[in-house]
Coordinates of C-alpha atoms in Angstrom, one line a residue:
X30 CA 18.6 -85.2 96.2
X31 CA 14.8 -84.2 95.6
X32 CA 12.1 -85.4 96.8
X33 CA 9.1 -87.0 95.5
X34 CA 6.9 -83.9 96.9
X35 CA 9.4 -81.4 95.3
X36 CA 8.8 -83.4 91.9
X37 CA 5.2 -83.1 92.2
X38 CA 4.7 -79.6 92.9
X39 CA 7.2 -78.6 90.1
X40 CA 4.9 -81.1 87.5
X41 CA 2.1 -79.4 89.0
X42 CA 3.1 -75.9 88.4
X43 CA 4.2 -76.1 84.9
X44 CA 0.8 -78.0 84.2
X45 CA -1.1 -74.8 85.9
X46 CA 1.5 -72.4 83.6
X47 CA 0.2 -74.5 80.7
X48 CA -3.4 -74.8 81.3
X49 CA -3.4 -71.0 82.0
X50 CA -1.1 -70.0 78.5
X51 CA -3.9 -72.0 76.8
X52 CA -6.9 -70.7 78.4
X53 CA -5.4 -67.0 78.4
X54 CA -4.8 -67.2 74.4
X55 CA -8.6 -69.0 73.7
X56 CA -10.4 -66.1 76.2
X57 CA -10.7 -62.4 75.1
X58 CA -9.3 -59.9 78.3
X59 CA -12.3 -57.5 78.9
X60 CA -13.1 -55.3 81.6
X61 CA -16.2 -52.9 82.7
X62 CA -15.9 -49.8 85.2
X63 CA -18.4 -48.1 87.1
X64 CA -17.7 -44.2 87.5
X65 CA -20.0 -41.9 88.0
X66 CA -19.3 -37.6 89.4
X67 CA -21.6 -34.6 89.1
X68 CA -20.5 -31.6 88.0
X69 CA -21.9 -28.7 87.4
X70 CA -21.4 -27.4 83.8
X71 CA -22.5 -23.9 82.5
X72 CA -23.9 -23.9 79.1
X73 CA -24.0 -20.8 77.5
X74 CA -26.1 -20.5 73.7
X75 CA -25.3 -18.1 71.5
X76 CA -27.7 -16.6 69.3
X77 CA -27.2 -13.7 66.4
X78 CA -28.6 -10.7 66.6
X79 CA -30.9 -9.3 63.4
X80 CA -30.3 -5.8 62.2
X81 CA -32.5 -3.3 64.2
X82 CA -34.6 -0.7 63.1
X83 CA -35.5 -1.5 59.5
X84 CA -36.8 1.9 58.2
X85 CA -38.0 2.5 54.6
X86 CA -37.7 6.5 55.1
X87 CA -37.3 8.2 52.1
X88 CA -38.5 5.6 49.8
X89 CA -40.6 6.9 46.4
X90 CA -42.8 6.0 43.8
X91 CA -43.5 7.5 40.8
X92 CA -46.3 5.9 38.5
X93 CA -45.0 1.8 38.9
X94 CA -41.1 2.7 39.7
X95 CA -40.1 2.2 42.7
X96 CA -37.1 3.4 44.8
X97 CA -36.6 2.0 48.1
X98 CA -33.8 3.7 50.3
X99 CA -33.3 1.2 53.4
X100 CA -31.5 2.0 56.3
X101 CA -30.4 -0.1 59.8
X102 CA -28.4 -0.5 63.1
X103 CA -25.9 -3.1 62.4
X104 CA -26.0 -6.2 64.2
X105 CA -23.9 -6.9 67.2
X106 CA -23.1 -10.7 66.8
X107 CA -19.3 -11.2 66.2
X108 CA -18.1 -13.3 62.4
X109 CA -21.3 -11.0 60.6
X110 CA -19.9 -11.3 57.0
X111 CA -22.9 -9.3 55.7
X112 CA -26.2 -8.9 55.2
X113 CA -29.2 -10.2 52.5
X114 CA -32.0 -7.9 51.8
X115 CA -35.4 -9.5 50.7
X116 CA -38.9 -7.8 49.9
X117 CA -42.0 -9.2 50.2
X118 CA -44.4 -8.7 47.8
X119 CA -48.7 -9.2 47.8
X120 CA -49.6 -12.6 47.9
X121 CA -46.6 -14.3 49.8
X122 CA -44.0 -13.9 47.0
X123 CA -40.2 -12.7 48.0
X124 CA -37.0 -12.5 46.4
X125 CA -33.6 -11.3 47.3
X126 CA -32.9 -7.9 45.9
X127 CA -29.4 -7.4 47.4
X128 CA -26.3 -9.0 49.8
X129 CA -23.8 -6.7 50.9
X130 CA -21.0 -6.1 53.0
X131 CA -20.9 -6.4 56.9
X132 CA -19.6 -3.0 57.4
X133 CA -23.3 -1.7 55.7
X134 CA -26.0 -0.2 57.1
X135 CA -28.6 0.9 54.2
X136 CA -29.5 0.0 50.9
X137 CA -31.1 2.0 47.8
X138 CA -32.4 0.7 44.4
X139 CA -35.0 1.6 41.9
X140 CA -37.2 -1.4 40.8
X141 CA -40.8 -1.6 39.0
X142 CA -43.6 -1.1 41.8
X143 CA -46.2 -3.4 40.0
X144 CA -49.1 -1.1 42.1
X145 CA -48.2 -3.4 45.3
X146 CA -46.9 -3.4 48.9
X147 CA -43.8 -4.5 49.4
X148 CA -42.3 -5.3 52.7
X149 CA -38.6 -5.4 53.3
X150 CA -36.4 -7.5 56.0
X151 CA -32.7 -8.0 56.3
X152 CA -31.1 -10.5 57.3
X153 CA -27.7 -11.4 59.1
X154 CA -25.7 -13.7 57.6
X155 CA -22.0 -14.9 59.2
X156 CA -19.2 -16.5 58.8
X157 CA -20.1 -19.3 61.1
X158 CA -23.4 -20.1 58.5
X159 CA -25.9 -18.7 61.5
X160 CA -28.3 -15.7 60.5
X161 CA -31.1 -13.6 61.9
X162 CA -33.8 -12.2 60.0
X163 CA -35.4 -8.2 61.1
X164 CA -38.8 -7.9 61.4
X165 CA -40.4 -6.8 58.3
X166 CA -41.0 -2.8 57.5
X167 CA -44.1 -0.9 57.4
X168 CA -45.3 -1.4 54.0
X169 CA -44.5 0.6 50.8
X170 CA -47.1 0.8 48.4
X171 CA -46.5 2.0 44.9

């Protein structure tokens, strides 16, 4: 036969089950942890490397035609796809006058001089969409 008590404490767990299945399903769960470690971490940046020694030897001019024979150390950087060569021109003006291969190390065309300096730079390019840009050349006046 149960008891009275027995009775009790059963109504009075199942009302506890009950008030805790409703309370449970109107309360979001959340929880929040404190962690914290140092460690030390070595950073390394990479940067590309320009093309070295720019030189303009052997470069021409004969009344306003120009020829410009470029030559360079290639540049050490890994993923160099090739390289872009600019001149500069009097008065701040620039244009690309060549891109080629990644395996190159000079560059010769014949252009009109226009009676100006012109400054040359080349510039890394890779595969990775980083470049370098060489200082610019002595200038060539034609």
């Amino acid at each position: 036969m149960r008891s009275a008590a027995t009775d009790l404490w059963r109504a009075g767990v199942v009302l506890a089950v009950a008030v805790a299945l409703v309370m449970g399903a109107a309360l979001s769960a959340s929880a929040s942890f404190v962690s914290q470690r140092t460690v030390a971490l070595e950073v390394s940046s990479a940067t590309v490397q320009a093309p070295g020694n720019v030189t303009t030897a052997g470069s021409w001019c004969w009344w306003s035609t120009f020829g410009v024979q470029l030559s360079w150390t290639p540049s050490s950087s890994p993923g160099v796809s090739g390289y872009t060569v600019r001149v500069h021109r009097e008065g701040g003006t620039s244009s690309i006058v060549a891109t080629v291969g990644r395996e190159a190390t000079s560059f010769s065309g014949v252009y009109w001089g226009g009676r100006q300096e012109h400054r040359f730079t080349v510039t890394t390019e890779t595969t990775y969409g980083w470049t370098a840009v060489s200082p610019q050349t002595s200038p060539v006046r034609c």
